[in-house]
């Protein structure tokens, strides 16, 4: 599977119908290791020095990418600057890639191979008599967070670089399966206002529960090694990085104070994965996707 790690500068050039210069990272060092304004200055410096291999219209390249996506489903697309700007691992260095399914983006280096510690929650199990049980979802997410930390501690690591990364940053990725099934049980059309509200409430509960458990683990065992300097160490939750205000269901300000005092055990918490195979075990639809057919064979 091919994927593209696209800087904001490229999309600016697309909007302006300006030129885009293709460069070799060996001939133009530093581009993979920078993002944002630093990347743009370095890129434009190499461009002005004539170090590019080829120049073409950014829109032409963009339309080739879109045509390939329509015909083949690839390349996967991620946006480099957003990935770094919104990551709790931004204090470690430039994030350069995601995993295959693009649900989690982690820092890597020559002596660290990022590891993805995943677990999914079956959302239909929390619907009873047309009501969604957020308190039960909190309990299950809390325990899943603790269990995934045990996975990190007790897992087998084929190479020392993977163990080093996992032990230092302790990322976990909690996702869901059967969101569409939960909507059906609630009698909500997938694109309804009610479904959108429930979707937001579900992930808000999962994030709050996971953060609470990670904070409690930090009280017991200490924060993860690279906690200092991270956005969460400054009291910035993921929704703060996006400029989004949560609902009043949970006590975020209290949790924020406790996190800043005690730290958290994990650098990353949520990563909604595809669940293409695991959802079949419980007969759920994949992750947060809508049904694509009334009958599956």
Short mmCIF file of C-alpha atoms in Angstrom, two decimals, residues 79-286:
data_model
loop_
_atom_site.label_atom_id
_atom_site.label_comp_id
_atom_site.label_asym_id
_atom_site.label_seq_id
_atom_site.Cartn_x
_atom_site.Cartn_y
_atom_site.Cartn_z
CA UNK A 79 -1.30 15.70 6.25
CA UNK A 80 2.13 16.12 7.79
CA UNK A 81 1.68 19.47 9.52
CA UNK A 82 -1.68 18.59 11.07
CA UNK A 83 -0.27 15.26 12.26
CA UNK A 84 2.58 17.00 14.08
CA UNK A 85 0.65 20.04 15.25
CA UNK A 86 -2.09 17.95 16.90
CA UNK A 87 0.08 15.18 18.34
CA UNK A 88 0.84 14.71 22.02
CA UNK A 89 4.22 13.31 20.89
CA UNK A 90 5.27 16.57 19.20
CA UNK A 91 7.84 17.18 21.95
CA UNK A 92 9.82 14.11 20.81
CA UNK A 93 10.62 15.32 17.30
CA UNK A 94 9.07 15.31 13.85
CA UNK A 95 6.54 12.54 13.23
CA UNK A 96 7.21 11.11 9.77
CA UNK A 97 4.57 8.46 9.17
CA UNK A 98 1.58 6.50 10.41
CA UNK A 99 0.91 2.81 10.66
CA UNK A 100 -0.61 0.94 7.69
CA UNK A 101 -4.25 1.75 8.48
CA UNK A 102 -3.41 5.40 9.32
CA UNK A 103 -5.20 5.46 12.68
CA UNK A 104 -2.11 6.20 14.75
CA UNK A 105 0.88 8.45 14.08
CA UNK A 106 3.93 8.00 16.27
CA UNK A 107 7.46 9.30 16.60
CA UNK A 108 10.20 7.07 15.20
CA UNK A 109 13.98 7.31 15.07
CA UNK A 110 16.93 5.06 14.14
CA UNK A 111 16.93 3.58 17.66
CA UNK A 112 13.14 3.50 18.16
CA UNK A 113 10.53 1.53 16.22
CA UNK A 114 7.03 2.72 17.10
CA UNK A 115 4.58 0.12 18.40
CA UNK A 116 0.79 0.17 18.18
CA UNK A 117 -1.03 -1.34 21.21
CA UNK A 118 -4.66 -1.58 20.12
CA UNK A 119 -8.00 -2.62 21.59
CA UNK A 120 -11.54 -2.05 20.31
CA UNK A 121 -14.83 -1.63 22.18
CA UNK A 122 -18.07 -3.18 20.91
CA UNK A 123 -20.51 -0.27 21.10
CA UNK A 124 -23.79 -2.22 20.60
CA UNK A 125 -23.22 -3.82 24.02
CA UNK A 126 -23.93 -0.45 25.66
CA UNK A 127 -27.38 0.04 24.14
CA UNK A 128 -30.33 -1.15 26.22
CA UNK A 129 -33.99 -0.30 25.65
CA UNK A 130 -33.10 2.55 23.34
CA UNK A 131 -30.66 4.15 25.79
CA UNK A 132 -26.88 4.36 25.58
CA UNK A 133 -25.09 3.58 28.86
CA UNK A 134 -22.18 6.03 29.10
CA UNK A 135 -21.36 5.02 32.67
CA UNK A 136 -20.82 1.42 31.57
CA UNK A 137 -18.74 2.61 28.62
CA UNK A 138 -16.60 4.55 31.09
CA UNK A 139 -16.04 1.42 33.21
CA UNK A 140 -15.09 -0.77 30.25
CA UNK A 141 -12.77 1.85 28.76
CA UNK A 142 -11.10 2.39 32.13
CA UNK A 143 -10.33 -1.33 32.46
CA UNK A 144 -9.23 -1.61 28.83
CA UNK A 145 -6.72 1.18 29.40
CA UNK A 146 -5.24 -0.66 32.37
CA UNK A 147 -5.19 -3.94 30.42
CA UNK A 148 -3.39 -2.42 27.45
CA UNK A 149 -0.75 -1.13 29.84
CA UNK A 150 -0.24 -4.71 31.00
CA UNK A 151 0.19 -5.71 27.36
CA UNK A 152 2.98 -3.14 27.04
CA UNK A 153 4.73 -4.49 30.14
CA UNK A 154 4.39 -8.21 29.38
CA UNK A 155 4.53 -8.35 25.58
CA UNK A 156 7.21 -10.07 23.52
CA UNK A 157 9.34 -7.65 21.51
CA UNK A 158 11.15 -9.06 18.47
CA UNK A 159 13.69 -6.22 18.39
CA UNK A 160 15.11 -3.97 21.14
CA UNK A 161 14.18 -0.80 19.22
CA UNK A 162 10.49 -1.71 19.50
CA UNK A 163 10.77 -2.40 23.21
CA UNK A 164 12.61 0.86 23.80
CA UNK A 165 9.94 2.91 22.03
CA UNK A 166 7.04 1.16 23.74
CA UNK A 167 8.50 1.45 27.22
CA UNK A 168 9.48 5.11 26.84
CA UNK A 169 6.25 6.47 25.37
CA UNK A 170 3.69 3.75 26.23
CA UNK A 171 1.20 4.60 23.44
CA UNK A 172 -2.12 2.77 23.39
CA UNK A 173 -4.87 2.95 20.80
CA UNK A 174 -8.48 2.45 21.85
CA UNK A 175 -11.03 2.19 19.06
CA UNK A 176 -14.57 1.03 18.48
CA UNK A 177 -16.55 -1.44 16.44
CA UNK A 178 -20.25 -1.45 15.62
CA UNK A 179 -20.99 2.28 15.73
CA UNK A 180 -23.50 1.81 12.90
CA UNK A 181 -25.06 -1.11 14.81
CA UNK A 182 -25.46 1.11 17.88
CA UNK A 183 -27.20 3.72 15.75
CA UNK A 184 -29.57 1.05 14.42
CA UNK A 185 -30.40 -0.14 17.94
CA UNK A 186 -31.08 3.47 18.90
CA UNK A 187 -33.21 3.91 15.76
CA UNK A 188 -30.95 6.73 14.56
CA UNK A 189 -30.32 7.16 10.80
CA UNK A 190 -26.56 7.19 10.26
CA UNK A 191 -26.52 10.79 9.01
CA UNK A 192 -29.05 12.15 11.53
CA UNK A 193 -28.38 14.91 14.04
CA UNK A 194 -29.01 12.42 16.86
CA UNK A 195 -26.35 10.07 15.48
CA UNK A 196 -23.82 12.88 15.22
CA UNK A 197 -24.46 13.88 18.83
CA UNK A 198 -24.16 10.29 20.07
CA UNK A 199 -20.98 9.78 18.05
CA UNK A 200 -19.39 12.78 19.74
CA UNK A 201 -20.61 11.72 23.20
CA UNK A 202 -19.26 8.18 22.76
CA UNK A 203 -15.75 9.30 21.92
CA UNK A 204 -15.83 11.99 24.58
CA UNK A 205 -16.63 9.32 27.17
CA UNK A 206 -13.93 6.98 25.87
CA UNK A 207 -11.32 9.74 25.92
CA UNK A 208 -12.29 10.87 29.42
CA UNK A 209 -12.25 7.33 30.80
CA UNK A 210 -8.95 6.45 29.18
CA UNK A 211 -7.33 9.67 30.37
CA UNK A 212 -8.66 9.05 33.89
CA UNK A 213 -7.24 5.52 33.96
CA UNK A 214 -3.90 6.67 32.56
CA UNK A 215 -3.73 9.39 35.20
CA UNK A 216 -4.49 6.89 37.97
CA UNK A 217 -1.78 4.56 36.64
CA UNK A 218 0.65 7.47 36.71
CA UNK A 219 -0.20 7.96 40.38
CA UNK A 220 0.75 4.33 41.00
CA UNK A 221 3.73 3.88 38.68
CA UNK A 222 4.72 7.34 37.51
CA UNK A 223 4.12 9.10 34.19
CA UNK A 224 5.56 7.78 30.95
CA UNK A 225 9.23 8.64 30.47
CA UNK A 226 8.82 11.42 27.88
CA UNK A 227 5.81 13.11 29.52
CA UNK A 228 7.65 16.36 30.30
CA UNK A 229 7.20 18.97 27.59
CA UNK A 230 4.27 17.22 25.91
CA UNK A 231 1.00 19.08 25.33
CA UNK A 232 -0.73 16.95 27.98
CA UNK A 233 1.95 17.93 30.53
CA UNK A 234 0.75 21.51 29.99
CA UNK A 235 -2.88 20.54 30.51
CA UNK A 236 -3.75 20.47 26.81
CA UNK A 237 -6.19 17.70 25.96
CA UNK A 238 -6.61 16.54 22.38
CA UNK A 239 -9.75 18.67 21.89
CA UNK A 240 -7.81 21.73 23.07
CA UNK A 241 -5.36 21.25 20.21
CA UNK A 242 -8.33 21.36 17.82
CA UNK A 243 -10.03 24.31 19.53
CA UNK A 244 -13.12 22.23 20.35
CA UNK A 245 -15.17 22.59 23.53
CA UNK A 246 -16.43 19.34 25.14
CA UNK A 247 -19.87 18.87 26.67
CA UNK A 248 -20.60 19.17 30.39
CA UNK A 249 -21.05 15.41 30.86
CA UNK A 250 -17.62 14.96 32.48
CA UNK A 251 -15.49 17.08 34.82
CA UNK A 252 -12.69 18.04 32.44
CA UNK A 253 -11.26 20.89 34.53
CA UNK A 254 -10.82 18.62 37.56
CA UNK A 255 -9.16 15.96 35.40
CA UNK A 256 -6.89 18.57 33.82
CA UNK A 257 -5.59 19.66 37.22
CA UNK A 258 -4.96 16.05 38.28
CA UNK A 259 -3.17 15.25 35.01
CA UNK A 260 -0.89 18.27 35.38
CA UNK A 261 -0.12 17.24 38.96
CA UNK A 262 0.38 13.49 38.55
CA UNK A 263 0.98 13.03 34.81
CA UNK A 264 -0.36 10.19 32.67
CA UNK A 265 0.99 6.73 31.94
CA UNK A 266 0.50 6.86 28.15
CA UNK A 267 1.52 9.32 25.45
CA UNK A 268 -1.38 8.34 23.17
CA UNK A 269 -4.81 6.97 24.06
CA UNK A 270 -7.33 6.77 21.20
CA UNK A 271 -6.80 5.35 17.71
CA UNK A 272 -10.01 4.16 15.99
CA UNK A 273 -8.77 1.25 13.91
CA UNK A 274 -10.59 -0.47 10.99
CA UNK A 275 -11.53 -3.66 12.93
CA UNK A 276 -12.01 -5.35 9.52
CA UNK A 277 -11.49 -8.81 11.02
CA UNK A 278 -12.08 -8.37 14.77
CA UNK A 279 -15.57 -6.90 14.26
CA UNK A 280 -16.61 -10.18 12.63
CA UNK A 281 -16.07 -12.05 15.91
CA UNK A 282 -19.03 -10.26 17.52
CA UNK A 283 -20.94 -9.77 14.29
CA UNK A 284 -20.52 -6.00 14.30
CA UNK A 285 -20.09 -3.61 11.41
CA UNK A 286 -16.57 -2.27 10.99
#
